[in-house]
Amino acid sequence: ETGVTQTPRHLVMGMTNKKSLKCEQHLGHNAMYWYKQSAKKPLELMFVYSLEERVENNSVPSRFSPECPNSSHLFLHLHTLQPEDSALYLCASSQDRGLNEQFFGPGTRLTVL
Amino acid sequence: GENVEQHPSTLSVQEGDSAVIKCTYSDSASNYFPWYKQELGKGPQLIIDIRSNVGEKKDQRIAVTLNKTAKHFSLHITETQPEDSAVYFCAASRTYALNFGKGTSLLVTP
């Protein structure tokens, strides 16, 4: 295991639902990331948090709302999603916000009906 | 922004053969080039990385080469084994933001 856990592993939701994805890292890292992985596309960086402060919001629609209450936990709150938002959502962490190895969790497979 | 192209998209080799995956990048300021392996049902895991002050790096059966002038880097896997079957991603970066290629699905057949 990488030391990064994500829950739930699978999620099916309707377009009017509100749900949250959770990520926890047990590595003592200071930076955390949300990525979106869609078929036939490169991994897309969505958000970056460093020491609980959001440092990047990569033009992500407002229906995705991140939250980082402390350096070990990261959430992605979802509301009024579209079917094209169906993808694997990956959380990662790194020692700091530099050119360091990023450790990925197993991801949450999201299906929007 | 940075654009990373990765080839081939699929690669099938016989056990014991070598596998080579190639990537090109567009931002000449990129100076960190990691390679990730993703197995089914798991997140990507770093297998090797190289920084721009080095031209080649090797770790057992895995090696990476970097040509900064041509802006391309390659992953070489020798003596492939069935457990090497996975999707491999290259990435290029000059900050914390990794720019990934689309991935190569490697299949090693016994």
CSV table of C-alpha atoms in Angstrom, one decimal, chain A residues 9 33 35 37 40-43 45 48 55-56 88 90 97-106, chain B residues 4 31-32 36 38 41-46 49 51 89 93-102:
chain,number,residue,atom,x,y,z
A,9,ARG,CA,-13.8,3.0,-3.9
A,33,TYR,CA,-3.7,16.7,-4.9
A,35,TYR,CA,-6.6,14.3,-10.2
A,37,GLN,CA,-8.5,10.1,-14.8
A,40,LYS,CA,-8.0,7.9,-23.4
A,41,LYS,CA,-7.0,11.1,-21.7
A,42,PRO,CA,-4.0,12.1,-19.6
A,43,LEU,CA,-4.4,12.5,-15.9
A,45,LEU,CA,-4.6,17.9,-12.2
A,48,VAL,CA,-3.4,21.3,-5.1
A,55,VAL,CA,-2.5,26.7,-4.2
A,56,GLU,CA,-4.0,25.7,-7.5
A,88,LEU,CA,-11.6,7.7,-11.7
A,90,LEU,CA,-7.3,10.0,-7.7
A,97,ARG,CA,5.1,21.4,-3.1
A,98,GLY,CA,8.3,20.7,-5.0
A,99,LEU,CA,9.6,18.3,-7.6
A,100,ASN,CA,9.0,15.2,-5.4
A,101,GLU,CA,7.5,11.8,-5.8
A,102,GLN,CA,3.7,11.9,-5.6
A,103,PHE,CA,2.1,8.9,-3.8
A,104,PHE,CA,-1.3,8.0,-5.2
A,105,GLY,CA,-4.3,6.4,-3.6
A,106,PRO,CA,-6.3,3.7,-5.4
B,4,VAL,CA,3.5,15.5,-23.3
B,31,ASN,CA,13.3,19.5,-15.4
B,32,TYR,CA,11.7,16.6,-13.7
B,36,TYR,CA,4.5,5.8,-13.2
B,38,GLN,CA,-0.6,1.7,-12.9
B,41,GLY,CA,-7.6,-1.3,-9.6
B,42,LYS,CA,-4.7,0.7,-8.2
B,43,GLY,CA,-3.4,4.2,-8.4
B,44,PRO,CA,-0.2,5.1,-10.3
B,45,GLN,CA,3.1,4.2,-8.6
B,46,LEU,CA,6.4,5.8,-9.2
B,49,ASP,CA,12.4,9.3,-12.2
B,51,ARG,CA,16.1,15.1,-13.4
B,89,PHE,CA,2.7,6.9,-17.7
B,93,SER,CA,7.3,19.1,-14.8
B,94,ARG,CA,9.0,22.2,-13.8
B,95,THR,CA,6.9,22.8,-10.7
B,96,TYR,CA,4.8,20.5,-8.5
B,97,ALA,CA,2.3,20.1,-11.4
B,98,LEU,CA,2.9,16.9,-13.2
B,99,ASN,CA,1.9,16.9,-16.9
B,100,PHE,CA,1.2,13.3,-17.9
B,101,GLY,CA,1.2,11.5,-21.2
B,102,LYS,CA,-1.9,9.4,-22.2
